[in-house]
CSV table of C-alpha atoms and ligand atoms in Angstrom, one decimal:
chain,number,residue,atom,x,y,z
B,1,UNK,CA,0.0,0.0,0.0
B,2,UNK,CA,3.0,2.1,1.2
B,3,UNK,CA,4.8,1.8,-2.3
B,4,UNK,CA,1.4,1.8,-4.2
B,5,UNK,CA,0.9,5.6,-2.8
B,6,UNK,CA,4.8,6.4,-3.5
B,7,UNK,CA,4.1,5.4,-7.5
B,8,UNK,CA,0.8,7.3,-7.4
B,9,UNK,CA,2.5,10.5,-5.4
B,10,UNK,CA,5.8,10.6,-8.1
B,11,UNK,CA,3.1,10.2,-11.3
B,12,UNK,CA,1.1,12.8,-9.9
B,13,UNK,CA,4.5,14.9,-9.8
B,14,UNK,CA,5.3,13.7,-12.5
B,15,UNK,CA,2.3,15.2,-14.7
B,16,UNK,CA,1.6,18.3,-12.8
B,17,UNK,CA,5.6,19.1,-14.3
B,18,UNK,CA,4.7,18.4,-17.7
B,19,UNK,CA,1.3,20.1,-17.1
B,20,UNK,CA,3.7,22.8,-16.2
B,21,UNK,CA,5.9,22.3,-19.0
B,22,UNK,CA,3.8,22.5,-21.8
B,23,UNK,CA,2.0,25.1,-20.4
B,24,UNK,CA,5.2,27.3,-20.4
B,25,UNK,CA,6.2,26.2,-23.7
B,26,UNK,CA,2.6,27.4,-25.2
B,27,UNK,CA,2.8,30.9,-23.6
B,28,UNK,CA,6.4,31.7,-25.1
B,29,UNK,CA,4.8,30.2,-27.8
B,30,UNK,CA,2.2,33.1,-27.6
B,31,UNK,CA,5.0,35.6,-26.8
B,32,UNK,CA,6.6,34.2,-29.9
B,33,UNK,CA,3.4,35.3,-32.0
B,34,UNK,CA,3.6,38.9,-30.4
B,35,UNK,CA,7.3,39.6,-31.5
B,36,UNK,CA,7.0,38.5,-34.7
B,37,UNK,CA,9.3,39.7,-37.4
B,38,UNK,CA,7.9,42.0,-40.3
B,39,UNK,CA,8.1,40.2,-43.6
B,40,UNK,CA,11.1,40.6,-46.3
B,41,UNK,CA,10.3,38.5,-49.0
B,42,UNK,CA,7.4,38.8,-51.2
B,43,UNK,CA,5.2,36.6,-51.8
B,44,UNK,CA,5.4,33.8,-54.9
B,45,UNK,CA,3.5,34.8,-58.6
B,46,UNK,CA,0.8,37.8,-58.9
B,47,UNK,CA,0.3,38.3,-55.4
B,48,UNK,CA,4.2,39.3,-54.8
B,49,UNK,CA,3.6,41.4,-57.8
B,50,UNK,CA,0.5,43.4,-56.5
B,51,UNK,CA,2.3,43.7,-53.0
B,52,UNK,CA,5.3,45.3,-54.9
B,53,UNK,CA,2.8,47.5,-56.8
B,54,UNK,CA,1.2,48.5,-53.5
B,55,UNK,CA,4.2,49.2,-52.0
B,56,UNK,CA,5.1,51.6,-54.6
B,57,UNK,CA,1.7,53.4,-54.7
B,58,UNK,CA,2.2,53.9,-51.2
B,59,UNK,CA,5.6,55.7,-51.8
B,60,UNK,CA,4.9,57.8,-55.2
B,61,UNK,CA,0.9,58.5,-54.1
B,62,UNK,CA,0.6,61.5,-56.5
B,63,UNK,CA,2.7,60.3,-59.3
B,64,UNK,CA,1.9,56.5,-60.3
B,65,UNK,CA,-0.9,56.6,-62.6
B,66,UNK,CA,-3.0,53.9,-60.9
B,67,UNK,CA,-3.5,56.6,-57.4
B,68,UNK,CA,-2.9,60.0,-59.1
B,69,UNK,CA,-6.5,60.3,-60.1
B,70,UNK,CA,-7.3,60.0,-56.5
B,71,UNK,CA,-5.3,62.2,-54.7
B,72,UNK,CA,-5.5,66.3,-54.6
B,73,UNK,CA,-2.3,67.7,-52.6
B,74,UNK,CA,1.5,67.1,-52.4
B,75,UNK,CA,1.9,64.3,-50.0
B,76,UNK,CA,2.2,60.3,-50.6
B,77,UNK,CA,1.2,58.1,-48.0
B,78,UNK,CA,4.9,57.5,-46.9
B,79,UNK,CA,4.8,61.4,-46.1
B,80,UNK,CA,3.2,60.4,-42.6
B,81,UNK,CA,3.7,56.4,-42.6
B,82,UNK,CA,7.1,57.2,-43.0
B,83,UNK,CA,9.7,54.6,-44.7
B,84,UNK,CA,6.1,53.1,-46.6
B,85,UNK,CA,5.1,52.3,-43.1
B,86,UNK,CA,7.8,49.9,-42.1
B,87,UNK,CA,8.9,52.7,-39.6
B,88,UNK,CA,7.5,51.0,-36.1
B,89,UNK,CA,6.5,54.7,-34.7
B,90,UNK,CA,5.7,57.3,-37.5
B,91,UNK,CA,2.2,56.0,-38.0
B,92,UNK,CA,3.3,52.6,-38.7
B,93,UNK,CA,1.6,49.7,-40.8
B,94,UNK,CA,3.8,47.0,-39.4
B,95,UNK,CA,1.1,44.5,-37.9
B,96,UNK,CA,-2.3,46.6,-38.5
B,97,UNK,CA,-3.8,44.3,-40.5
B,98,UNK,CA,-4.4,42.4,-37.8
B,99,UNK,CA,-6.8,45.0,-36.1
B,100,UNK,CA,-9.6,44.5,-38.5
B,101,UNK,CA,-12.0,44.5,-39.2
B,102,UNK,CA,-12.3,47.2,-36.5
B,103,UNK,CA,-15.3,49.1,-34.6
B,104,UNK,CA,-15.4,52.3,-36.3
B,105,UNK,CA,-16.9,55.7,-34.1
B,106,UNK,CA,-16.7,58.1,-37.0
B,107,UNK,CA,-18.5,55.9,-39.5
B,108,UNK,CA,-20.6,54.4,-36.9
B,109,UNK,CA,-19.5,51.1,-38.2
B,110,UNK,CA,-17.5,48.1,-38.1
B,111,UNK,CA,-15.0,48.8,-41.2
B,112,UNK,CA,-12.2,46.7,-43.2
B,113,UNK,CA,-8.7,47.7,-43.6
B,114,UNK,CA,-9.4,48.9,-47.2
B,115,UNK,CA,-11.9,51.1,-46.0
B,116,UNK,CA,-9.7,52.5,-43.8
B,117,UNK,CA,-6.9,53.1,-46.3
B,118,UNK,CA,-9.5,54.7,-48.7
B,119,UNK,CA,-10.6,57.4,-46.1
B,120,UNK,CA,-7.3,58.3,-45.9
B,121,UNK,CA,-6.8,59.0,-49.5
B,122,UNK,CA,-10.0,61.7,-48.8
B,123,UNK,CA,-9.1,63.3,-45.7
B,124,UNK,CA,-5.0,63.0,-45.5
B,125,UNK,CA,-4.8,62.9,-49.1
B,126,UNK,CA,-7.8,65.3,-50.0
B,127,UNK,CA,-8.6,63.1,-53.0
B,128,UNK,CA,-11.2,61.2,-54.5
B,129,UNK,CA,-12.1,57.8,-52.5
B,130,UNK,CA,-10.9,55.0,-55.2
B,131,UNK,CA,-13.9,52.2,-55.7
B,132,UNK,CA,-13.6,49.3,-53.2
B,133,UNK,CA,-12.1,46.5,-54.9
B,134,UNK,CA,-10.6,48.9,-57.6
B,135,UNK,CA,-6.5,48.3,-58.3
B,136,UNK,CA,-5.4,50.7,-57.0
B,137,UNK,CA,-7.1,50.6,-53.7
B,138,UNK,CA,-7.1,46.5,-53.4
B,139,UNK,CA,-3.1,46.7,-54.1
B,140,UNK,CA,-2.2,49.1,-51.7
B,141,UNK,CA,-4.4,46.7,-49.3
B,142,UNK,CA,-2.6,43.6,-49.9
B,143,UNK,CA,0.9,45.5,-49.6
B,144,UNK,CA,-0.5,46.5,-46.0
B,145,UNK,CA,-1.8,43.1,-44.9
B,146,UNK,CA,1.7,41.4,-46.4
B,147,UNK,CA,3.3,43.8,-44.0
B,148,UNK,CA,1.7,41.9,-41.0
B,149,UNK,CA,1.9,38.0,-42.4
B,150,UNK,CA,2.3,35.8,-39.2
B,151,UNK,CA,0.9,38.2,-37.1
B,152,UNK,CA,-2.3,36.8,-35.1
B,153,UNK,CA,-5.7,38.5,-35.4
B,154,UNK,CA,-6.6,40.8,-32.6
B,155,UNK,CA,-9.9,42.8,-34.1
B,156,UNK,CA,-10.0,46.2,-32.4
B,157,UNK,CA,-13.8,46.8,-31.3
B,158,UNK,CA,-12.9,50.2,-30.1
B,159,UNK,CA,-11.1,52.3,-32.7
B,160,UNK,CA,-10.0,51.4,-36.5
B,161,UNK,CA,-5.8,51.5,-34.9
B,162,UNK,CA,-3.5,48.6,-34.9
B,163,UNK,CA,-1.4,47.6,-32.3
B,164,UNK,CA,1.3,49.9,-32.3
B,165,UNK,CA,-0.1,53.4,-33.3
B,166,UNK,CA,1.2,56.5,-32.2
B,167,UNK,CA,0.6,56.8,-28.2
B,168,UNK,CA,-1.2,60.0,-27.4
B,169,UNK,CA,0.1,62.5,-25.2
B,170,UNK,CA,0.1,62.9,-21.9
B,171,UNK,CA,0.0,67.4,-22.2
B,172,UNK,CA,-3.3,68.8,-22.1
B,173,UNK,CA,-3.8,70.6,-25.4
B,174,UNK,CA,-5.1,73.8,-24.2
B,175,UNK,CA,-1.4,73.9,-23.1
B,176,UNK,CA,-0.3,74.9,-26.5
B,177,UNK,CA,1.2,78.0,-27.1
B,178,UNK,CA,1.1,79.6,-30.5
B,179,UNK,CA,4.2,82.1,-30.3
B,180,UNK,CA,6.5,79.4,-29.2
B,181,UNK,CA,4.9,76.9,-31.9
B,182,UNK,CA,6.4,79.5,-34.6
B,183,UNK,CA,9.7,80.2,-33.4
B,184,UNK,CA,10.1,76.4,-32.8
B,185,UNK,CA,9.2,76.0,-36.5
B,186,UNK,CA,11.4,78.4,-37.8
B,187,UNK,CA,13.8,77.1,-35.7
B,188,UNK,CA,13.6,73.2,-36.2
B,189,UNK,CA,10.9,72.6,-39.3
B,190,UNK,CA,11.4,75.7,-42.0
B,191,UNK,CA,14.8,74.2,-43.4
B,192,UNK,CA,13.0,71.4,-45.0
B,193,UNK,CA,9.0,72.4,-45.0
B,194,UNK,CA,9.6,75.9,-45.8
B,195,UNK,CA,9.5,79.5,-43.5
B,196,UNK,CA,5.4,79.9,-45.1
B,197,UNK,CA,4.9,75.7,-44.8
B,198,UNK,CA,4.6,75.2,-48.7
B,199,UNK,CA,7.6,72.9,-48.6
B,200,UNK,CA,11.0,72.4,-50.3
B,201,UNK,CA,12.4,69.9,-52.3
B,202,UNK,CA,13.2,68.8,-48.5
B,203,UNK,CA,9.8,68.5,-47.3
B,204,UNK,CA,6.1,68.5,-48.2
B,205,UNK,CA,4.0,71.4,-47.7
B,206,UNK,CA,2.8,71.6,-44.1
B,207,UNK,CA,-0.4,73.8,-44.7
B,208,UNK,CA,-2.1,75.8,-47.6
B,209,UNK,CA,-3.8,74.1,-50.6
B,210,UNK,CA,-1.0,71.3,-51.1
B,211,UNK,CA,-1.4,69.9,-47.8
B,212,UNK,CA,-3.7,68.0,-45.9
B,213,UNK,CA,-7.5,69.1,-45.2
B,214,UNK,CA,-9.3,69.8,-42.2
B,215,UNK,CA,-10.7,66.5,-42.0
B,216,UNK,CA,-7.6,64.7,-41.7
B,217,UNK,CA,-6.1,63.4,-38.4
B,218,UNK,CA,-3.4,65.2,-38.4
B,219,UNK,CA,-5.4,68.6,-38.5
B,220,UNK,CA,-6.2,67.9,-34.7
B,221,UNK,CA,-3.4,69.7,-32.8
B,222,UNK,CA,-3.4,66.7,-30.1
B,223,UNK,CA,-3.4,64.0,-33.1
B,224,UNK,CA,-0.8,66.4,-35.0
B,225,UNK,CA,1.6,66.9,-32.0
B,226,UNK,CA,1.6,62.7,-31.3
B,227,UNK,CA,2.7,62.0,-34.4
B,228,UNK,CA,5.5,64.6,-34.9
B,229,UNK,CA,6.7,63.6,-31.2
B,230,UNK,CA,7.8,60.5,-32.9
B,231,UNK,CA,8.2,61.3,-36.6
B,232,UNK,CA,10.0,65.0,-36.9
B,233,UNK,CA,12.7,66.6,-37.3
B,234,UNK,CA,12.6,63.9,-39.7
B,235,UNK,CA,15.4,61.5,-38.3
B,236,UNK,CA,15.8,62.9,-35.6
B,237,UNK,CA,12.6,63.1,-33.3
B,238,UNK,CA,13.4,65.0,-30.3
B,239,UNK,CA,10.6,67.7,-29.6
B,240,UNK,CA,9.2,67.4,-25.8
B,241,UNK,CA,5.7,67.2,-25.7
B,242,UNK,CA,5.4,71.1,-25.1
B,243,UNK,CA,7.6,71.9,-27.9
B,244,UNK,CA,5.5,69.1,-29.9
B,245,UNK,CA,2.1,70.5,-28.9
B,246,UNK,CA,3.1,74.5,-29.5
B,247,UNK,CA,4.4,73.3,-32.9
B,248,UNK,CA,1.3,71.6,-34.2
B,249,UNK,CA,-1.1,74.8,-32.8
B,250,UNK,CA,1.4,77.2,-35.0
B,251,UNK,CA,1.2,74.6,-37.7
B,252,UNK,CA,-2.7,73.7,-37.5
B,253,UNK,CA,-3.4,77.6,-37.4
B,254,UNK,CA,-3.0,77.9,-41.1
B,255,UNK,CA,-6.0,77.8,-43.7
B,256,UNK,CA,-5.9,74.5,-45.4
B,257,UNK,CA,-8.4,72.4,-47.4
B,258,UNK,CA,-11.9,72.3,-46.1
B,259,UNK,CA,-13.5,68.9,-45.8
B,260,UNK,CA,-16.6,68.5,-47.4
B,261,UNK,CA,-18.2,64.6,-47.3
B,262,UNK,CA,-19.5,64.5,-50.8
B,263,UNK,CA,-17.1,66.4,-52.3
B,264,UNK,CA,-14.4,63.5,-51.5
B,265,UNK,CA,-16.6,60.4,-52.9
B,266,UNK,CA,-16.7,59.0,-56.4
B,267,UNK,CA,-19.8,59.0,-57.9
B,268,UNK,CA,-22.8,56.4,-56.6
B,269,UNK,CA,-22.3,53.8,-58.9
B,270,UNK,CA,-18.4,53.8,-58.5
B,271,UNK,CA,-18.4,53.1,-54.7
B,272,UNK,CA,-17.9,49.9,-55.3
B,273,UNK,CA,-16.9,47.5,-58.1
B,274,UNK,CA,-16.3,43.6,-58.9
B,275,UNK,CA,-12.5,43.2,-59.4
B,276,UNK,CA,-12.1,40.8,-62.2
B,277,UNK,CA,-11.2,40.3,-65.4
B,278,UNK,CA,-13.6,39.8,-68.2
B,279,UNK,CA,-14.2,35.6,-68.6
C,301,HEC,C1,-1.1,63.7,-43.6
C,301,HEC,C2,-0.6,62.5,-43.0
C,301,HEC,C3,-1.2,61.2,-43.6
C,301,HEC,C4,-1.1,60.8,-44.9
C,301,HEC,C5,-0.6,61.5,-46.1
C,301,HEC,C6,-1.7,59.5,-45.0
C,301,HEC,N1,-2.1,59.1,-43.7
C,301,HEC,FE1,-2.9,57.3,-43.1
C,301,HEC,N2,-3.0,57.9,-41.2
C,301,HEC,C7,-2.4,59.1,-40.8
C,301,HEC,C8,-2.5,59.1,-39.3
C,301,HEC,C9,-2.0,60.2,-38.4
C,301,HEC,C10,-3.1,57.9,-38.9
C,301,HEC,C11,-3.4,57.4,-37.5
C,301,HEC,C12,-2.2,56.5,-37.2
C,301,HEC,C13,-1.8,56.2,-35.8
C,301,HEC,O1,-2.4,56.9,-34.9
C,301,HEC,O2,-0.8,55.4,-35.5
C,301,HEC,C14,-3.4,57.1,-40.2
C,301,HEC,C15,-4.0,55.9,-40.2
C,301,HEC,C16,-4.0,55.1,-41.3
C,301,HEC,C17,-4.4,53.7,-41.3
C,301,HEC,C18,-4.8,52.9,-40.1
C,301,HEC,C19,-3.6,52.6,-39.3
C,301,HEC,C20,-3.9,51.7,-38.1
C,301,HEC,O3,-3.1,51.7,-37.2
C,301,HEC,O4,-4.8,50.9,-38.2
C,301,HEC,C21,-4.2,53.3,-42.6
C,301,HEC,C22,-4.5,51.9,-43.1
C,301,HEC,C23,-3.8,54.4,-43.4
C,301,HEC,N3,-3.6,55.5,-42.6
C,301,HEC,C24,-3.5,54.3,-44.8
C,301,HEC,C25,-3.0,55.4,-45.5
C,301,HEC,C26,-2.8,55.3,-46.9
C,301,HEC,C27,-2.9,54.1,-47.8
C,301,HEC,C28,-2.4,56.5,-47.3
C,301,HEC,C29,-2.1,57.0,-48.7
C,301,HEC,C30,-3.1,56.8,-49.7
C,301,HEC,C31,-2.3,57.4,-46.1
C,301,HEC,N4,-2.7,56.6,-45.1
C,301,HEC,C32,-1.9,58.7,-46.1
C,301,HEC,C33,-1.9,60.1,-41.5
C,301,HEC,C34,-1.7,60.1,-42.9
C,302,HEC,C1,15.4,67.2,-42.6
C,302,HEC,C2,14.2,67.7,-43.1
C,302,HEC,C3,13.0,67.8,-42.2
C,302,HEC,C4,12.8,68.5,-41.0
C,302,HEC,C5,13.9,69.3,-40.3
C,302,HEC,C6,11.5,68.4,-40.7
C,302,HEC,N1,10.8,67.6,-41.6
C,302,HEC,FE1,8.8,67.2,-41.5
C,302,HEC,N2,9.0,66.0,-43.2
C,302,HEC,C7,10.2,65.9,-43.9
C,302,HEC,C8,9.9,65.0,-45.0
C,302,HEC,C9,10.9,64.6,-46.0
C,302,HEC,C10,8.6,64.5,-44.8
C,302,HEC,C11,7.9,63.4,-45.6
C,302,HEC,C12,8.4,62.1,-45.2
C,302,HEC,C13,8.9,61.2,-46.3
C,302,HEC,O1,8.5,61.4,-47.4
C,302,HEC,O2,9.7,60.3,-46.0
C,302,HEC,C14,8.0,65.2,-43.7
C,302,HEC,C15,6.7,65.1,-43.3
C,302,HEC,C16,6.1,66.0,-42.4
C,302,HEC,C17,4.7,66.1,-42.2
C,302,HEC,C18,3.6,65.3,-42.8
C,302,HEC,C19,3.4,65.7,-44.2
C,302,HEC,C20,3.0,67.1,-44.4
C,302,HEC,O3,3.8,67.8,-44.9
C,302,HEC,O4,1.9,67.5,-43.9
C,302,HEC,C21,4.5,67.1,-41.3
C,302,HEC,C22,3.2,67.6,-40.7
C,302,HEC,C23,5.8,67.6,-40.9
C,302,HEC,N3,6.8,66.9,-41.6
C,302,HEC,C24,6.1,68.6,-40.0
C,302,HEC,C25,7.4,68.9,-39.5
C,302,HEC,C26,7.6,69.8,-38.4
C,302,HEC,C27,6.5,70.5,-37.6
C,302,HEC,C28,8.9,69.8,-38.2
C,302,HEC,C29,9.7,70.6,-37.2
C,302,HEC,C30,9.6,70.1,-35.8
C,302,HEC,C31,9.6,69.0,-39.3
C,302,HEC,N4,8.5,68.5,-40.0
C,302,HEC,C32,10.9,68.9,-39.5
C,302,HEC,C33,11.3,66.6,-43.7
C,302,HEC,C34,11.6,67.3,-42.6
């Protein structure tokens, strides 16, 4: 009876260690799934030739034929997801795929990915809305969603934001001050975005008719002031959140494009259309 308990006791051990074990193992597995790696090689045949396409849409927005149609300023996307989004802080794309389909608050809706990349060609952009499941707008997609292959899906039912967006700031925005914001820009921003913000061959236009409109994120001082906490001086991002916030008042001050709904959709039957080829 003794020995019989002894043999029960050390199996009993026995399994609660490999319990144990294997329950480790799966969580670094998990961890694992977390710290993934961002892709580097495309994927085989047409697909790798559509994420390529993508990816170059993303960086020549106003030039290659397939998005110039669409888009009404100076900017490409890669103006604020710098480095075509492979940056992990300025507005990255690195692993947002996996966020959607997300919950929505300004559409009141639960929205894809490529319906989030088209509101940005009207608001960031201040373009035209390319049909769903047009070229241009389903290659720029896929070049997104490569960028987060082996990530695991995490659907955000709060907010259409991946993982890794720009954190906000901790600085109350009634904080900002607009005097400092413009000698700070003269100071740190005017070399490469010009002393009147209609930019250089250095830099994009920062306000005016070439630049973003008011509907865009960026024309919110607090939204404005995250993102060049992390992304400007380009290279070098090194404003305090003060410096940011004052900056992004000056900047925001300026007249730029209005936003007008309509204005920035295609016309009713165009919102949508079936992507194939002719049989
Ligand atoms: C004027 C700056 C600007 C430009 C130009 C711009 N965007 Fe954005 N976009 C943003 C900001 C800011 C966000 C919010 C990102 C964050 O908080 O991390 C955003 C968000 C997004 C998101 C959602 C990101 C997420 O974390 O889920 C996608 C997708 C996106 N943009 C695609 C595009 C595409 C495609 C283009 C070009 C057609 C473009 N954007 C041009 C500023 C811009
Ligand atoms: C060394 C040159 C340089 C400096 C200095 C610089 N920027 Fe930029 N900035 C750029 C470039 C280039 C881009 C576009 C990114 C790209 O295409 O890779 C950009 C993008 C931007 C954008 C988004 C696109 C647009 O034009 O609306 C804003 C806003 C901006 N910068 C603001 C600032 C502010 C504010 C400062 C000063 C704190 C600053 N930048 C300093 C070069 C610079």
């Amino acid at each position: 009876m003794q020995r019989h308990n002894h043999r029960f006791l050390t199996l009993l051990i026995f399994s609660l260690l490999a319990f144990g074990a294997s329950a480790l193992l799966h969580s670094a597995e998990n961890r694992k799934g977390d710290n993934w790696t961002p892709q580097t090689s495309l994927p085989p045949g047409e697909l790798g030739k559509v994420v390529a396409l993508g990816k170059e849409i993303v960086q020549n927005t106003g030039e290659h034929p397939l998005s110039k149609p669409y888009v009404n300023n100076a900017l490409t996307c890669s103006s604020c997801h710098l480095d075509a989004g492979t940056d992990p802080k300025g507005a990255t794309f690195l692993d947002i795929a996996s966020a959607y389909p997300a919950w929505s608050p300004r559409e009141k809706r639960v929205i894809t990915l490529e319906d989030r990349v088209l509101n940005c060609f009207m608001r960031s952009m201040n373009g035209v809305r390319p049909p769903n499941g047009s070229k241009v707008s389903v290659a720029v997609t896929a070049y997104i969603t490569w960028l987060s292959s082996g990530s695991r899906i995490r659907m955000n039912p709060q907010k259409p934001l991946g993982p890794h967006h720009v954190p906000p700031l901790k600085i109350n925005p009634k904080q900002a001050d607009l005097g400092r914001g413009k000698t700070l820009f003269a100071q740190k921003c005017a070399d490469c975005h010009g002393e009147g913000g209609q930019g250089t061959d250095e830099g994009p236009p920062t306000w005016g008719p070439r630049s973003y409109n008011d509907g865009a994120g960026l024309s919110r001082n607090e939204k404005l002031a995250a993102w060049l906490k992390v992304a400007m001086p380009l290279g070098d991002p090194s404003l305090s959140e003060q410096e940011a916030l004052d900056i992004a008042a000056f900047v925001n001050s300026h007249e730029r494009p209005k936003f007008v709904l309509e204005d920035h959709l295609p016309k009713a039957e165009k919102l949508g259309e079936y992507n194939a080829e002719p049989q």
